[in-house]
Coordinates of C-alpha atoms in Angstrom, one line a residue:
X231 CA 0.0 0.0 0.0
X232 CA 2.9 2.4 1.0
X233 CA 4.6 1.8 -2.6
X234 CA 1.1 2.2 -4.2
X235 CA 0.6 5.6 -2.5
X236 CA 4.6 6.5 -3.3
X237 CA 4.2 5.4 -7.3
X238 CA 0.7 7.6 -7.2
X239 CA 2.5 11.0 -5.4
X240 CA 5.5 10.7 -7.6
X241 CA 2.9 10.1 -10.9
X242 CA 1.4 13.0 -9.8
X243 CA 4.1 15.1 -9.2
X244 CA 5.1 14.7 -12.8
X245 CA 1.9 15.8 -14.2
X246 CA 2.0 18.8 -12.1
X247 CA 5.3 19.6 -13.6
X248 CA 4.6 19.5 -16.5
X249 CA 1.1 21.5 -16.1
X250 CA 3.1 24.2 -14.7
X251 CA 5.9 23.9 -17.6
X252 CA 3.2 25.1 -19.9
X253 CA 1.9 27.9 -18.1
X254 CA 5.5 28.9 -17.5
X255 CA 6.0 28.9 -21.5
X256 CA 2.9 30.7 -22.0
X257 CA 3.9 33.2 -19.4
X258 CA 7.3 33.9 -21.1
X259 CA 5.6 34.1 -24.7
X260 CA 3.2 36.7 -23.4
X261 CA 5.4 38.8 -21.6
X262 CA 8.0 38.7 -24.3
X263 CA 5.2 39.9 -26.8
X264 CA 4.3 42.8 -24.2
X265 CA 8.1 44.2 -23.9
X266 CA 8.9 43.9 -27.5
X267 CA 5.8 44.1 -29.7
X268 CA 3.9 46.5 -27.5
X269 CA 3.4 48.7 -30.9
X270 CA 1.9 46.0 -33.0
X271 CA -0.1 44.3 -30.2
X272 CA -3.4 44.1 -30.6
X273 CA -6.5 43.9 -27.8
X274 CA -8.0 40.3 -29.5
X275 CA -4.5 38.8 -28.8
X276 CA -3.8 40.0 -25.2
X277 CA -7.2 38.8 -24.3
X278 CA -6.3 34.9 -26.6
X279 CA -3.0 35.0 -23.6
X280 CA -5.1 35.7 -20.7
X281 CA -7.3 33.5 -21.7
X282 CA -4.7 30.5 -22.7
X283 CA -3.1 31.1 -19.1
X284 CA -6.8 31.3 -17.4
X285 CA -7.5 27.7 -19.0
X286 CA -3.8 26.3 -18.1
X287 CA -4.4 27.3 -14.4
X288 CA -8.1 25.7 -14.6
X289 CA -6.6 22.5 -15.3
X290 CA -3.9 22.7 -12.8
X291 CA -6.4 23.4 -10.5
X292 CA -8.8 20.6 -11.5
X293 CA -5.8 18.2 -11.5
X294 CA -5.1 19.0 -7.7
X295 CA -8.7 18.6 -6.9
X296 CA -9.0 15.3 -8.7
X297 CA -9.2 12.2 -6.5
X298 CA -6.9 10.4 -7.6
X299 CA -3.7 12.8 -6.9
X300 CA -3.0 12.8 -3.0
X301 CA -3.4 15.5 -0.9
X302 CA 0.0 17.8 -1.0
X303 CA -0.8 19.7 2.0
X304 CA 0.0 16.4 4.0
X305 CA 3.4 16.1 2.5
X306 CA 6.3 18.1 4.7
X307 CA 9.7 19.0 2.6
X308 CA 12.4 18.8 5.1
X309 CA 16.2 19.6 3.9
X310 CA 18.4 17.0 4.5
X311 CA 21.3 18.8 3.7
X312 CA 22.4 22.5 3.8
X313 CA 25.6 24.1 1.8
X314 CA 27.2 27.4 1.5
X315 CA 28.9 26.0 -1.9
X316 CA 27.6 26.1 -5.3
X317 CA 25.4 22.7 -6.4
X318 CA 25.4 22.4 -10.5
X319 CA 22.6 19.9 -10.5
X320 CA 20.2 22.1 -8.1
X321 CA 21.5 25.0 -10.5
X322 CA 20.7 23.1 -13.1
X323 CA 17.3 21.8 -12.5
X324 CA 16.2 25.4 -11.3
X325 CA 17.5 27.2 -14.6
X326 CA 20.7 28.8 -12.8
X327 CA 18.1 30.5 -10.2
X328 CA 18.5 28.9 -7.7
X329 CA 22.6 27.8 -7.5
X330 CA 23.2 27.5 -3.3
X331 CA 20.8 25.4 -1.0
X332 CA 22.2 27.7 2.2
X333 CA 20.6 28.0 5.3
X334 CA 19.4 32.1 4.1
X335 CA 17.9 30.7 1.2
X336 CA 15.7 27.6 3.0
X337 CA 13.2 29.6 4.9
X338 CA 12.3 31.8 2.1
X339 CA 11.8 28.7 -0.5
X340 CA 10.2 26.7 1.8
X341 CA 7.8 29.0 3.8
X342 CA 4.3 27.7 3.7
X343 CA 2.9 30.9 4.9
X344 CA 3.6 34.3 3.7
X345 CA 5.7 37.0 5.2
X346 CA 4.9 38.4 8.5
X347 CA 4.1 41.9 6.4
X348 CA 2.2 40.6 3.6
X349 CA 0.3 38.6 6.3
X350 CA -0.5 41.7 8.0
X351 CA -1.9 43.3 5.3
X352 CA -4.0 40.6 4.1
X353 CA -5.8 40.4 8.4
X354 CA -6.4 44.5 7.5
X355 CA -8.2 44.0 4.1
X356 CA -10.0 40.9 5.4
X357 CA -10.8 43.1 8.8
X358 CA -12.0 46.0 6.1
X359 CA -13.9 43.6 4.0
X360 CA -15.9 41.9 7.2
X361 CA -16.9 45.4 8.6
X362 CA -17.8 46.9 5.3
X363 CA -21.2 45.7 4.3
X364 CA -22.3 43.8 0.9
X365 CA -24.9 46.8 0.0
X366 CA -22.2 49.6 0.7
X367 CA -19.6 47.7 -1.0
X368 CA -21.9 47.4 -3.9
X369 CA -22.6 51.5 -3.6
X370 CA -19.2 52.6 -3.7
X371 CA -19.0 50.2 -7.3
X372 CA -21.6 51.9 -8.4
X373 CA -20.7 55.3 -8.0
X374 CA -17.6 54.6 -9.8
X375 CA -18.8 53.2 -12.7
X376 CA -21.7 56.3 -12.8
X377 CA -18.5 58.6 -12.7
X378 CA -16.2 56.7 -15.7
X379 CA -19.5 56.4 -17.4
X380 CA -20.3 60.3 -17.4
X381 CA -17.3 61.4 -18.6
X382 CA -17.0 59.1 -21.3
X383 CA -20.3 60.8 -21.8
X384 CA -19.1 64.0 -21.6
X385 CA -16.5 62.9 -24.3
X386 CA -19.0 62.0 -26.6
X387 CA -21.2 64.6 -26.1
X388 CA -18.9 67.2 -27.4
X389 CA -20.5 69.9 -30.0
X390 CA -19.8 68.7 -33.6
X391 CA -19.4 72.4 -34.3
X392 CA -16.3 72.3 -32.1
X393 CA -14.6 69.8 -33.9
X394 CA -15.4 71.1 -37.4
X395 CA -14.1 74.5 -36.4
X396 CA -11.2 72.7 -35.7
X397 CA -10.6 70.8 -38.7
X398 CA -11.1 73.6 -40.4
X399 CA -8.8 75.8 -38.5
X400 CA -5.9 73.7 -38.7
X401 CA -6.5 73.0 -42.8
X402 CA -6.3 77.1 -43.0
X403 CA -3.0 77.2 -40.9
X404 CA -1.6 74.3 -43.1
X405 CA 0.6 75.7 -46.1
X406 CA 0.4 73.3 -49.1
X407 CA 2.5 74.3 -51.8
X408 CA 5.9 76.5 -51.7
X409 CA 5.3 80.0 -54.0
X410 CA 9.1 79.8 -54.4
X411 CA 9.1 76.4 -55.8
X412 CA 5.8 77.5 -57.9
X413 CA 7.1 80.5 -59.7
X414 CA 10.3 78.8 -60.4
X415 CA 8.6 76.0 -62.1
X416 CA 6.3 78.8 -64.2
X417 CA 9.4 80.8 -65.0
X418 CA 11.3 77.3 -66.4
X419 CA 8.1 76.3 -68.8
X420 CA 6.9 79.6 -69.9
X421 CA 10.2 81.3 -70.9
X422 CA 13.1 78.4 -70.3
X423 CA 14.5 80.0 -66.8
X424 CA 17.2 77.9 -65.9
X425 CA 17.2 75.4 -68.5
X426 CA 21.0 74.4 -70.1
X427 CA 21.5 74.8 -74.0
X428 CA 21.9 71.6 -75.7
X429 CA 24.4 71.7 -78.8
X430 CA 25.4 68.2 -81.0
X431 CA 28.4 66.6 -80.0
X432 CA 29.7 65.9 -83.6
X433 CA 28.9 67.3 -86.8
X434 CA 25.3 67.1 -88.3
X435 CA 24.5 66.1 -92.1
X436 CA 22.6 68.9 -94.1
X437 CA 18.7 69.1 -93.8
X438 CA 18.9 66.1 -90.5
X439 CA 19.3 68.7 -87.7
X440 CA 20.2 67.2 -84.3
X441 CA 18.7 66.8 -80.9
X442 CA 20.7 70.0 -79.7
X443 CA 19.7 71.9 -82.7
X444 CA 16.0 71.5 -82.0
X445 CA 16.1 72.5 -78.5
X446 CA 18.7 75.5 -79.7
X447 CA 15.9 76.1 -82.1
X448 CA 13.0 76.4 -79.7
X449 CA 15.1 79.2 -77.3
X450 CA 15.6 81.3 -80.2
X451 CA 11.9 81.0 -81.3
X452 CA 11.0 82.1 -78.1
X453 CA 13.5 85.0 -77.6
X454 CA 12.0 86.1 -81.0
X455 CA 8.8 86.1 -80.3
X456 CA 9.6 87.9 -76.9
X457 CA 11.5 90.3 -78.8
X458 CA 8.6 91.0 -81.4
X459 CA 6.5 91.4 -78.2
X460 CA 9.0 93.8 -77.4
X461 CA 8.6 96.1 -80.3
X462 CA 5.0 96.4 -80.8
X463 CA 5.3 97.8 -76.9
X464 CA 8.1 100.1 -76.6
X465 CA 8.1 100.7 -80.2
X466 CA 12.1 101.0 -80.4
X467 CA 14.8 98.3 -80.4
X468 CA 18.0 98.3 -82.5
X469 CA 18.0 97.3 -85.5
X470 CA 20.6 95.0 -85.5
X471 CA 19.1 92.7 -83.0
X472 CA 15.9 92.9 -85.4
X473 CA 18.8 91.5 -88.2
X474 CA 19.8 88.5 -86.1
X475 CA 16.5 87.9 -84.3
X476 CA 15.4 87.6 -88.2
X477 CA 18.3 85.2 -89.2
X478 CA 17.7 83.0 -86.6
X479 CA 14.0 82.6 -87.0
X480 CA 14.5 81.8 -90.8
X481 CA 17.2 79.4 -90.3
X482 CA 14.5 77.5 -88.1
X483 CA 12.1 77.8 -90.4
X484 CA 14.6 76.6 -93.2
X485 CA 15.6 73.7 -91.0
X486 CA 11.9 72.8 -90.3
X487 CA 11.3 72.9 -93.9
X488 CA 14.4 70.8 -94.8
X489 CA 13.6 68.1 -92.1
X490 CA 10.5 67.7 -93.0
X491 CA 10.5 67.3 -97.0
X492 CA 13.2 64.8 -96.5
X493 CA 11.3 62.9 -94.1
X494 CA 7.9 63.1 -96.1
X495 CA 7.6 59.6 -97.4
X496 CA 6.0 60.8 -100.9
X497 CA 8.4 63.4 -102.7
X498 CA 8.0 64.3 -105.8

């Protein structure tokens, strides 16, 4: 009967370790994900954690009940040996927390009650709880969920005008757009402010004019026409600008002309 009872203590030991190995893992996962994914951590998963370790401690709890596993509170621990000097397997077994079995360390690890201050404590609330009756404990609850309840109220309650006044003040205050940036950019398109001359590299055959040539082309155009704008307003400009303006707008129309009767696909 003695070995029965030993086999059963020591079978149900083992399931109790292992019962508690889970909740430990779960423990660890869960507060790993709350020190280092705290920004991605959602409410739905802390709530899946809570509830994975609520379940693991139901069955722990429902194991110790069960009638097969012995009572523990009728086992005593009792040291048989006490050492100042480092123990590798005790280290070992308790994941290097636990390294010296000394005689400071035994009354702390083995204490079946809890400390003489936390014991103290626990008589005071218990004395609280016992003179403080069940409809005035259930009165005080209810007068602080009425206050977090009103000013979440109050919260919500909170003039739409308000908020649209606002919005709106804070789109007025908010510069989109840069007018430096802007009349830069209308400078550059409108009359080429800014923009580098491109000339061919090489030479270019007769009538086939060039990438640089075009683009050459184009700034004279518009310095001519800006120039004929120029003379219909002040009504003076030298005439010898008038000469080159006028050479350079009918070598780009004769270059137009060439590039484009050689490129026609039906001369005659």
């Amino acid at each position: 009967l003695q070995q029965r009872e030993e086999k059963q203590l020591e079978t149900s030991v083992e399931s109790l370790i292992s019962r508690v190995a889970h909740v430990k893992a779960a423990l660890h996962s869960f507060i790993y994900k709350l020190e280092n994914e705290y920004e991605r951590l959602m409410w739905p998963s802390v709530l899946d954690n809570f509830a994975l370790l609520s379940g693991q401690l139901n069955t722990i709890n429902k194991l110790l009940r069960n009638e097969k596993t012995p009572s523990f509170r009728n086992q005593v621990i009792i040291p048989l040996l006490l050492s100042p000097d480092r123990d590798e397997d005790l280290a070992k077994l308790t994941e290097q927390r636990l390294p010296v079995f000394s005689h400071e360390i035994v009354p702390d690890y083995l204490r079946t009650k809890p400390d003489p201050e936390v014991e103290e404590q626990e008589k005071q609330l218990s004395a609280e709880a016992a003179r403080m009756g069940v409809e005035v404990a259930q009165q005080k609850q209810i007068q602080a969920l009425n206050k977090v309840c009103s000013g979440l109220l109050e919260k919500l309650n909170n003039p739409r005008e308000e908020r649209d006044a606002e919005s709106i003040s804070l789109r007025q205050n908010k510069q989109y757009f840069n007018p430096a940036d802007t009349n830069t950019l209308v400078g550059a398109v409108a009359f080429g402010r800014g923009l580098s001359k491109c000339r061919p590299a090489g030479p270019v055959a007769p009538g086939h004019p060039g990438p640089g040539t075009m683009m050459g082309g184009g700034t004279a155009l518009q310095q001519a026409a800006i120039g004929g704008g120029a003379v219909q307003q002040a009504g003076s400009v030298v005439p010898q600008q008038q000469g080159q303006q006028g050479k350079m707008a009918s070598s780009i129309k004769t270059n137009i002309k060439s590039a484009s009767s050689s490129m026609h696909p039906y001369n005659r």
